[in-house]
């Protein structure tokens, strides 16, 4: 046991150094020394060893001050590559990155209603080629998709709006198609993962992220881990039956209907028009309402009632630390809509759960997929602990 101790200590120090470089970007020897707590000679030996192995590279010099410029060190990004994909009914949005997290290329392509696998393969191949790679050279691919993959069958459930993706083992099929390892994860789950990594849920152990828009979804995090359920359907609240508590009558079944039918874009447009706010899309209606005085305010309160009615069912069961609102509708309404949802939620449930606007914007699904893919390959290559939120994986291609 004693003979193995120096080797074990070196491995621990190596992982600490690699993790510091991945987290902070290029560092000088003295900066790395300060982070990992080793002596100057030990840190120099460590860097020499990792450079010899090809794990780290010299990456220019850092100037400043009156002294000589210091050598910068970085992780060798070429050790592994990943793809992060946001798959929707109409598009395939692909990002390719190396193991350091450096984004190499992006590519987005339309997705037809037929021959979806061919179109998917073409989009990923083009993105990989733009990065100087082939699909099989990717070490791991993470796909964010509406619905949920059943862990027993690999089939996509709860996604009737994804034509062409029904009835087969999706992770296994994509792994064969791309000749590499593939993970398929629910899109809203990936947004929650991104909020845990770089958003408002950092350090939060129990929270719910709601996506109140077309195909309403939720992600549930309990004790720092995503809750998926027996069939992968935890958080699939689109079909949940709730009453319509909006004061304006838009022809809905007031006693109960699908949650998603109250919050898709046409339903939001109808609710806005009932309050005198005219717009072509739900997102545009929410933005317009913020500038339209009393009529706009009344519409936003009604919309908040609809959102809160569904959220109340989730909060009553889970009693989370935090509820996050994400997606285009939430971002369009901003803190005004969030505050209104919080006020309505307090009228409906006992827990006084804070409601906040999700911090990650832009492409949160793809960003979450990227962090998930990097977590997998960094565990494989460097032995770094994988995230506890690691998604369901398809079969790894031999």
Tab-separated table of N, CA and C in Angstrom, residues 138-272:
chain	number	residue	atom	x	y	z
A	138	UNK	N	-15.764	11.967	-33.088
A	138	UNK	CA	-16.330	12.582	-31.889
A	138	UNK	C	-16.355	11.543	-30.767
A	139	UNK	N	-15.881	11.924	-29.593
A	139	UNK	CA	-15.841	10.980	-28.480
A	139	UNK	C	-17.193	10.803	-27.809
A	140	UNK	N	-18.012	11.828	-27.848
A	140	UNK	CA	-19.356	11.707	-27.284
A	140	UNK	C	-20.252	12.778	-27.886
A	141	UNK	N	-21.513	12.412	-28.083
A	141	UNK	CA	-22.522	13.317	-28.629
A	141	UNK	C	-23.695	13.350	-27.659
A	142	UNK	N	-24.129	14.550	-27.289
A	142	UNK	CA	-25.320	14.704	-26.449
A	142	UNK	C	-26.376	15.461	-27.237
A	143	UNK	N	-27.559	14.866	-27.316
A	143	UNK	CA	-28.674	15.439	-28.066
A	143	UNK	C	-29.756	15.860	-27.083
A	144	UNK	N	-30.146	17.115	-27.115
A	144	UNK	CA	-31.275	17.601	-26.333
A	144	UNK	C	-32.520	17.599	-27.188
A	145	UNK	N	-33.572	16.926	-26.712
A	145	UNK	CA	-34.787	16.772	-27.513
A	145	UNK	C	-36.015	16.971	-26.653
A	146	UNK	N	-37.112	17.477	-27.230
A	146	UNK	CA	-38.387	17.450	-26.509
A	146	UNK	C	-38.772	16.017	-26.184
A	147	UNK	N	-39.611	15.844	-25.194
A	147	UNK	CA	-40.012	14.505	-24.799
A	147	UNK	C	-38.974	13.879	-23.896
A	148	UNK	N	-39.052	12.576	-23.731
A	148	UNK	CA	-38.141	11.873	-22.835
A	148	UNK	C	-37.870	10.486	-23.382
A	149	UNK	N	-36.617	10.059	-23.258
A	149	UNK	CA	-36.233	8.728	-23.688
A	149	UNK	C	-36.534	7.729	-22.579
A	150	UNK	N	-37.293	6.700	-22.910
A	150	UNK	CA	-37.588	5.631	-21.961
A	150	UNK	C	-36.318	4.808	-21.762
A	151	UNK	N	-35.796	4.725	-20.538
A	151	UNK	CA	-34.539	4.004	-20.330
A	151	UNK	C	-34.632	2.515	-20.626
A	152	UNK	N	-35.833	1.959	-20.630
A	152	UNK	CA	-35.993	0.522	-20.901
A	152	UNK	C	-35.974	0.209	-22.391
A	153	UNK	N	-36.431	1.152	-23.217
A	153	UNK	CA	-36.577	0.876	-24.645
A	153	UNK	C	-35.770	1.800	-25.538
A	154	UNK	N	-35.348	2.949	-25.027
A	154	UNK	CA	-34.663	3.935	-25.852
A	154	UNK	C	-35.599	4.718	-26.747
A	155	UNK	N	-36.902	4.521	-26.580
A	155	UNK	CA	-37.870	5.225	-27.430
A	155	UNK	C	-38.238	6.576	-26.835
A	156	UNK	N	-38.599	7.499	-27.723
A	156	UNK	CA	-38.960	8.854	-27.299
A	156	UNK	C	-40.434	8.888	-26.929
A	157	UNK	N	-40.715	9.200	-25.671
A	157	UNK	CA	-42.085	9.327	-25.191
A	157	UNK	C	-42.448	10.800	-25.025
A	158	UNK	N	-43.735	11.072	-24.940
A	158	UNK	CA	-44.251	12.406	-24.619
A	158	UNK	C	-43.845	13.453	-25.665
A	159	UNK	N	-43.685	13.048	-26.914
A	159	UNK	CA	-43.263	13.998	-27.945
A	159	UNK	C	-44.008	13.757	-29.252
A	160	UNK	N	-45.328	13.908	-29.253
A	160	UNK	CA	-46.083	13.702	-30.487
A	160	UNK	C	-45.767	14.735	-31.556
A	161	UNK	N	-45.152	15.859	-31.151
A	161	UNK	CA	-44.822	16.917	-32.100
A	161	UNK	C	-43.456	16.684	-32.755
A	162	UNK	N	-42.872	15.474	-32.572
A	162	UNK	CA	-41.583	15.141	-33.191
A	162	UNK	C	-41.798	14.035	-34.229
A	163	UNK	N	-42.391	14.374	-35.371
A	163	UNK	CA	-42.671	13.342	-36.377
A	163	UNK	C	-41.378	12.715	-36.894
A	164	UNK	N	-41.446	11.407	-37.109
A	164	UNK	CA	-40.298	10.687	-37.641
A	164	UNK	C	-39.379	10.109	-36.595
A	165	UNK	N	-39.620	10.451	-35.323
A	165	UNK	CA	-38.736	9.985	-34.254
A	165	UNK	C	-39.418	8.952	-33.361
A	166	UNK	N	-40.536	8.418	-33.800
A	166	UNK	CA	-41.284	7.484	-32.978
A	166	UNK	C	-40.904	6.038	-33.301
A	167	UNK	N	-41.027	5.184	-32.275
A	167	UNK	CA	-41.037	3.745	-32.496
A	167	UNK	C	-39.700	3.045	-32.619
A	168	UNK	N	-38.596	3.708	-32.273
A	168	UNK	CA	-37.313	3.006	-32.343
A	168	UNK	C	-36.383	3.503	-31.234
A	169	UNK	N	-35.335	2.716	-30.972
A	169	UNK	CA	-34.342	3.049	-29.960
A	169	UNK	C	-33.488	4.197	-30.480
A	170	UNK	N	-33.798	5.416	-30.035
A	170	UNK	CA	-33.134	6.589	-30.606
A	170	UNK	C	-31.645	6.651	-30.249
A	171	UNK	N	-31.248	6.525	-28.968
A	171	UNK	CA	-29.802	6.575	-28.691
A	171	UNK	C	-29.023	5.492	-29.427
A	172	UNK	N	-29.574	4.269	-29.474
A	172	UNK	CA	-28.883	3.189	-30.160
A	172	UNK	C	-28.780	3.432	-31.654
A	173	UNK	N	-29.866	3.920	-32.245
A	173	UNK	CA	-29.880	4.192	-33.684
A	173	UNK	C	-28.896	5.300	-34.036
A	174	UNK	N	-28.878	6.369	-33.242
A	174	UNK	CA	-27.957	7.476	-33.516
A	174	UNK	C	-26.513	7.063	-33.288
A	175	UNK	N	-26.277	6.203	-32.289
A	175	UNK	CA	-24.918	5.707	-32.055
A	175	UNK	C	-24.421	4.918	-33.263
A	176	UNK	N	-25.285	4.089	-33.837
A	176	UNK	CA	-24.918	3.340	-35.041
A	176	UNK	C	-24.735	4.273	-36.235
A	177	UNK	N	-25.603	5.258	-36.332
A	177	UNK	CA	-25.564	6.188	-37.465
A	177	UNK	C	-24.281	7.008	-37.474
A	178	UNK	N	-23.870	7.488	-36.292
A	178	UNK	CA	-22.694	8.352	-36.188
A	178	UNK	C	-21.422	7.574	-35.878
A	179	UNK	N	-21.582	6.303	-35.534
A	179	UNK	CA	-20.442	5.449	-35.183
A	179	UNK	C	-19.675	6.000	-33.986
A	180	UNK	N	-20.423	6.447	-32.985
A	180	UNK	CA	-19.813	6.933	-31.750
A	180	UNK	C	-20.851	6.867	-30.637
A	181	UNK	N	-20.440	7.185	-29.421
A	181	UNK	CA	-21.349	7.118	-28.276
A	181	UNK	C	-22.300	8.317	-28.283
A	182	UNK	N	-23.575	8.056	-28.003
A	182	UNK	CA	-24.607	9.095	-28.057
A	182	UNK	C	-25.475	9.046	-26.808
A	183	UNK	N	-25.769	10.213	-26.279
A	183	UNK	CA	-26.737	10.402	-25.200
A	183	UNK	C	-27.897	11.223	-25.742
A	184	UNK	N	-29.110	10.845	-25.412
A	184	UNK	CA	-30.275	11.670	-25.724
A	184	UNK	C	-30.922	12.065	-24.408
A	185	UNK	N	-31.096	13.361	-24.202
A	185	UNK	CA	-31.623	13.895	-22.948
A	185	UNK	C	-32.756	14.872	-23.235
A	186	UNK	N	-33.714	14.919	-22.334
A	186	UNK	CA	-34.789	15.897	-22.449
A	186	UNK	C	-34.226	17.315	-22.482
A	187	UNK	N	-34.764	18.144	-23.358
A	187	UNK	CA	-34.219	19.486	-23.548
A	187	UNK	C	-34.313	20.353	-22.293
A	188	UNK	N	-35.442	20.293	-21.588
A	188	UNK	CA	-35.598	21.126	-20.394
A	188	UNK	C	-34.678	20.635	-19.270
A	189	UNK	N	-34.433	19.328	-19.207
A	189	UNK	CA	-33.461	18.814	-18.249
A	189	UNK	C	-32.082	19.418	-18.487
A	190	UNK	N	-31.710	19.565	-19.748
A	190	UNK	CA	-30.410	20.143	-20.067
A	190	UNK	C	-30.350	21.616	-19.690
A	191	UNK	N	-31.473	22.313	-19.824
A	191	UNK	CA	-31.516	23.717	-19.388
A	191	UNK	C	-31.307	23.797	-17.878
A	192	UNK	N	-31.935	22.885	-17.142
A	192	UNK	CA	-31.743	22.853	-15.696
A	192	UNK	C	-30.291	22.565	-15.348
A	193	UNK	N	-29.666	21.645	-16.082
A	193	UNK	CA	-28.247	21.351	-15.866
A	193	UNK	C	-27.406	22.600	-16.076
A	194	UNK	N	-27.714	23.348	-17.122
A	194	UNK	CA	-26.952	24.569	-17.399
A	194	UNK	C	-27.156	25.610	-16.308
A	195	UNK	N	-28.361	25.694	-15.771
A	195	UNK	CA	-28.601	26.622	-14.659
A	195	UNK	C	-27.816	26.204	-13.412
A	196	UNK	N	-27.605	24.897	-13.237
A	196	UNK	CA	-26.808	24.413	-12.109
A	196	UNK	C	-25.332	24.735	-12.295
A	197	UNK	N	-24.891	24.747	-13.551
A	197	UNK	CA	-23.478	24.985	-13.839
A	197	UNK	C	-23.160	26.477	-13.887
A	198	UNK	N	-24.027	27.248	-14.537
A	198	UNK	CA	-23.676	28.644	-14.812
A	198	UNK	C	-24.833	29.609	-14.622
A	199	UNK	N	-25.883	29.207	-13.910
A	199	UNK	CA	-27.047	30.076	-13.779
A	199	UNK	C	-27.463	30.312	-12.347
A	200	UNK	N	-28.745	30.477	-12.144
A	200	UNK	CA	-29.268	30.825	-10.818
A	200	UNK	C	-29.367	29.637	-9.870
A	201	UNK	N	-29.170	28.428	-10.370
A	201	UNK	CA	-29.314	27.257	-9.512
A	201	UNK	C	-27.973	26.715	-9.014
A	202	UNK	N	-26.891	27.467	-9.199
A	202	UNK	CA	-25.617	27.018	-8.658
A	202	UNK	C	-25.727	26.960	-7.132
A	203	UNK	N	-25.411	25.810	-6.575
A	203	UNK	CA	-25.497	25.653	-5.129
A	203	UNK	C	-26.877	25.327	-4.604
A	204	UNK	N	-27.890	25.236	-5.489
A	204	UNK	CA	-29.257	24.905	-5.073
A	204	UNK	C	-29.454	23.395	-5.218
A	205	UNK	N	-29.882	22.748	-4.162
A	205	UNK	CA	-30.011	21.292	-4.171
A	205	UNK	C	-31.354	20.804	-4.705
A	206	UNK	N	-32.415	21.574	-4.451
A	206	UNK	CA	-33.760	21.148	-4.844
A	206	UNK	C	-34.463	22.302	-5.555
A	207	UNK	N	-34.755	22.129	-6.828
A	207	UNK	CA	-35.464	23.186	-7.547
A	207	UNK	C	-36.244	22.604	-8.717
A	208	UNK	N	-37.151	23.414	-9.225
A	208	UNK	CA	-37.941	23.059	-10.408
A	208	UNK	C	-37.745	24.151	-11.443
A	209	UNK	N	-37.462	23.748	-12.667
A	209	UNK	CA	-37.378	24.699	-13.769
A	209	UNK	C	-38.573	24.479	-14.674
A	210	UNK	N	-39.347	25.534	-14.890
A	210	UNK	CA	-40.529	25.476	-15.748
A	210	UNK	C	-40.249	26.180	-17.067
A	211	UNK	N	-40.731	25.592	-18.137
A	211	UNK	CA	-40.595	26.160	-19.481
A	211	UNK	C	-42.002	26.409	-20.006
A	212	UNK	N	-42.608	27.557	-19.647
A	212	UNK	CA	-44.005	27.810	-20.021
A	212	UNK	C	-44.120	28.368	-21.433
A	213	UNK	N	-44.139	27.472	-22.394
A	213	UNK	CA	-44.244	27.866	-23.800
A	213	UNK	C	-44.791	26.675	-24.564
A	214	UNK	N	-44.661	26.688	-25.887
A	214	UNK	CA	-45.115	25.549	-26.681
A	214	UNK	C	-44.491	24.267	-26.135
A	215	UNK	N	-45.317	23.229	-25.971
A	215	UNK	CA	-44.873	21.977	-25.349
A	215	UNK	C	-44.280	22.276	-23.977
A	216	UNK	N	-45.150	22.679	-23.061
A	216	UNK	CA	-44.734	23.048	-21.708
A	216	UNK	C	-43.966	21.901	-21.071
A	217	UNK	N	-42.849	22.233	-20.450
A	217	UNK	CA	-42.044	21.203	-19.803
A	217	UNK	C	-41.509	21.683	-18.477
A	218	UNK	N	-40.988	20.742	-17.706
A	218	UNK	CA	-40.366	21.066	-16.428
A	218	UNK	C	-39.218	20.114	-16.194
A	219	UNK	N	-38.238	20.581	-15.440
A	219	UNK	CA	-37.156	19.728	-14.966
A	219	UNK	C	-37.184	19.772	-13.451
A	220	UNK	N	-37.007	18.619	-12.837
A	220	UNK	CA	-37.049	18.498	-11.385
A	220	UNK	C	-35.682	18.042	-10.896
A	221	UNK	N	-35.089	18.813	-10.013
A	221	UNK	CA	-33.796	18.459	-9.423
A	221	UNK	C	-34.000	18.243	-7.934
A	222	UNK	N	-33.629	17.054	-7.477
A	222	UNK	CA	-33.768	16.683	-6.073
A	222	UNK	C	-32.398	16.283	-5.532
A	223	UNK	N	-31.966	16.958	-4.482
A	223	UNK	CA	-30.664	16.677	-3.872
A	223	UNK	C	-29.536	16.743	-4.902
A	224	UNK	N	-29.630	17.712	-5.800
A	224	UNK	CA	-28.578	17.944	-6.777
A	224	UNK	C	-28.595	17.054	-7.992
A	225	UNK	N	-29.585	16.161	-8.111
A	225	UNK	CA	-29.646	15.249	-9.253
A	225	UNK	C	-30.987	15.376	-9.961
A	226	UNK	N	-30.957	15.240	-11.281
A	226	UNK	CA	-32.193	15.276	-12.055
A	226	UNK	C	-33.063	14.077	-11.725
A	227	UNK	N	-34.342	14.330	-11.525
A	227	UNK	CA	-35.319	13.266	-11.340
A	227	UNK	C	-35.920	12.941	-12.703
A	228	UNK	N	-35.782	11.686	-13.143
A	228	UNK	CA	-36.253	11.324	-14.478
A	228	UNK	C	-37.526	10.489	-14.463
A	229	UNK	N	-37.738	9.716	-13.418
A	229	UNK	CA	-38.911	8.852	-13.364
A	229	UNK	C	-38.671	7.518	-14.030
A	230	UNK	N	-39.594	6.589	-13.831
A	230	UNK	CA	-39.437	5.217	-14.310
A	230	UNK	C	-39.365	5.127	-15.822
A	231	UNK	N	-40.084	5.994	-16.528
A	231	UNK	CA	-40.090	5.957	-17.989
A	231	UNK	C	-39.415	7.178	-18.600
A	232	UNK	N	-38.703	7.942	-17.771
A	232	UNK	CA	-38.058	9.156	-18.261
A	232	UNK	C	-38.986	10.346	-18.319
A	233	UNK	N	-40.197	10.213	-17.788
A	233	UNK	CA	-41.206	11.250	-17.980
A	233	UNK	C	-41.390	12.223	-16.841
A	234	UNK	N	-40.514	12.222	-15.840
A	234	UNK	CA	-40.657	13.204	-14.766
A	234	UNK	C	-40.534	14.613	-15.343
A	235	UNK	N	-41.482	15.472	-15.007
A	235	UNK	CA	-41.474	16.838	-15.519
A	235	UNK	C	-42.255	17.038	-16.800
A	236	UNK	N	-42.797	15.961	-17.373
A	236	UNK	CA	-43.595	16.111	-18.599
A	236	UNK	C	-45.007	16.563	-18.212
A	237	UNK	N	-45.142	17.851	-17.959
A	237	UNK	CA	-46.381	18.395	-17.410
A	237	UNK	C	-47.300	18.989	-18.469
A	238	UNK	N	-46.930	18.870	-19.729
A	238	UNK	CA	-47.733	19.466	-20.794
A	238	UNK	C	-49.168	18.942	-20.774
A	239	UNK	N	-49.330	17.639	-20.492
A	239	UNK	CA	-50.664	17.031	-20.520
A	239	UNK	C	-51.383	17.095	-19.178
A	240	UNK	N	-50.782	17.705	-18.179
A	240	UNK	CA	-51.429	17.818	-16.874
A	240	UNK	C	-52.738	18.592	-16.986
A	241	UNK	N	-53.785	18.096	-16.347
A	241	UNK	CA	-55.098	18.734	-16.420
A	241	UNK	C	-55.223	19.803	-15.336
A	242	UNK	N	-55.487	21.025	-15.761
A	242	UNK	CA	-55.680	22.111	-14.798
A	242	UNK	C	-56.854	22.990	-15.255
A	243	UNK	N	-57.506	23.689	-14.320
A	243	UNK	CA	-58.549	24.641	-14.706
A	243	UNK	C	-57.922	25.914	-15.244
A	244	UNK	N	-58.693	26.665	-16.019
A	244	UNK	CA	-58.220	27.953	-16.528
A	244	UNK	C	-58.684	29.045	-15.570
A	245	UNK	N	-57.748	29.617	-14.819
A	245	UNK	CA	-58.074	30.664	-13.853
A	245	UNK	C	-57.976	32.072	-14.425
A	246	UNK	N	-57.710	32.188	-15.718
A	246	UNK	CA	-57.684	33.522	-16.322
A	246	UNK	C	-59.078	34.139	-16.263
A	247	UNK	N	-59.146	35.447	-16.012
A	247	UNK	CA	-60.446	36.121	-15.929
A	247	UNK	C	-61.080	36.282	-17.299
A	248	UNK	N	-60.254	36.471	-18.320
A	248	UNK	CA	-60.777	36.632	-19.679
A	248	UNK	C	-61.192	35.278	-20.252
A	249	UNK	N	-62.335	35.225	-20.893
A	249	UNK	CA	-62.842	33.994	-21.484
A	249	UNK	C	-62.342	33.892	-22.919
A	250	UNK	N	-61.561	32.861	-23.198
A	250	UNK	CA	-61.054	32.666	-24.560
A	250	UNK	C	-61.573	31.369	-25.170
A	251	UNK	N	-62.648	30.839	-24.599
A	251	UNK	CA	-63.250	29.643	-25.153
A	251	UNK	C	-62.667	28.344	-24.640
A	252	UNK	N	-61.818	28.419	-23.634
A	252	UNK	CA	-61.246	27.189	-23.078
A	252	UNK	C	-62.257	26.523	-22.147
A	253	UNK	N	-61.971	25.262	-21.831
A	253	UNK	CA	-62.774	24.556	-20.835
A	253	UNK	C	-62.356	25.070	-19.463
A	254	UNK	N	-63.217	25.851	-18.839
A	254	UNK	CA	-62.831	26.511	-17.586
A	254	UNK	C	-62.645	25.518	-16.438
A	255	UNK	N	-63.250	24.342	-16.547
A	255	UNK	CA	-63.162	23.386	-15.440
A	255	UNK	C	-61.903	22.538	-15.496
A	256	UNK	N	-61.279	22.430	-16.652
A	256	UNK	CA	-60.069	21.639	-16.737
A	256	UNK	C	-59.677	21.304	-18.150
A	257	UNK	N	-58.402	21.429	-18.450
A	257	UNK	CA	-57.880	21.100	-19.764
A	257	UNK	C	-56.378	20.900	-19.681
A	258	UNK	N	-55.760	20.601	-20.811
A	258	UNK	CA	-54.314	20.399	-20.838
A	258	UNK	C	-53.584	21.682	-20.493
A	259	UNK	N	-52.607	21.559	-19.623
A	259	UNK	CA	-51.779	22.710	-19.257
A	259	UNK	C	-51.140	23.321	-20.504
A	260	UNK	N	-50.627	22.455	-21.380
A	260	UNK	CA	-49.969	22.942	-22.586
A	260	UNK	C	-50.896	23.695	-23.514
A	261	UNK	N	-52.191	23.331	-23.521
A	261	UNK	CA	-53.146	24.021	-24.389
A	261	UNK	C	-53.418	25.441	-23.920
A	262	UNK	N	-53.131	25.731	-22.669
A	262	UNK	CA	-53.322	27.087	-22.144
A	262	UNK	C	-52.108	27.978	-22.363
A	263	UNK	N	-50.954	27.356	-22.700
A	263	UNK	CA	-49.723	28.134	-22.766
A	263	UNK	C	-48.985	27.996	-24.087
A	264	UNK	N	-49.615	27.389	-25.105
A	264	UNK	CA	-48.956	27.420	-26.399
A	264	UNK	C	-49.150	28.806	-27.017
A	265	UNK	N	-48.431	29.073	-28.069
A	265	UNK	CA	-48.440	30.430	-28.643
A	265	UNK	C	-49.834	30.885	-29.080
A	266	UNK	N	-50.619	30.052	-29.784
A	266	UNK	CA	-51.974	30.492	-30.158
A	266	UNK	C	-52.843	30.817	-28.942
A	267	UNK	N	-52.729	30.021	-27.867
A	267	UNK	CA	-53.541	30.279	-26.671
A	267	UNK	C	-53.153	31.599	-26.020
A	268	UNK	N	-51.857	31.887	-25.979
A	268	UNK	CA	-51.403	33.160	-25.398
A	268	UNK	C	-51.856	34.328	-26.261
A	269	UNK	N	-51.808	34.158	-27.591
A	269	UNK	CA	-52.280	35.210	-28.502
A	269	UNK	C	-53.765	35.495	-28.270
A	270	UNK	N	-54.578	34.432	-28.114
A	270	UNK	CA	-56.013	34.616	-27.869
A	270	UNK	C	-56.249	35.319	-26.533
A	271	UNK	N	-55.493	34.960	-25.532
A	271	UNK	CA	-55.648	35.607	-24.229
A	271	UNK	C	-55.265	37.073	-24.312
A	272	UNK	N	-54.212	37.373	-25.032
A	272	UNK	CA	-53.797	38.774	-25.188
A	272	UNK	C	-54.875	39.579	-25.915
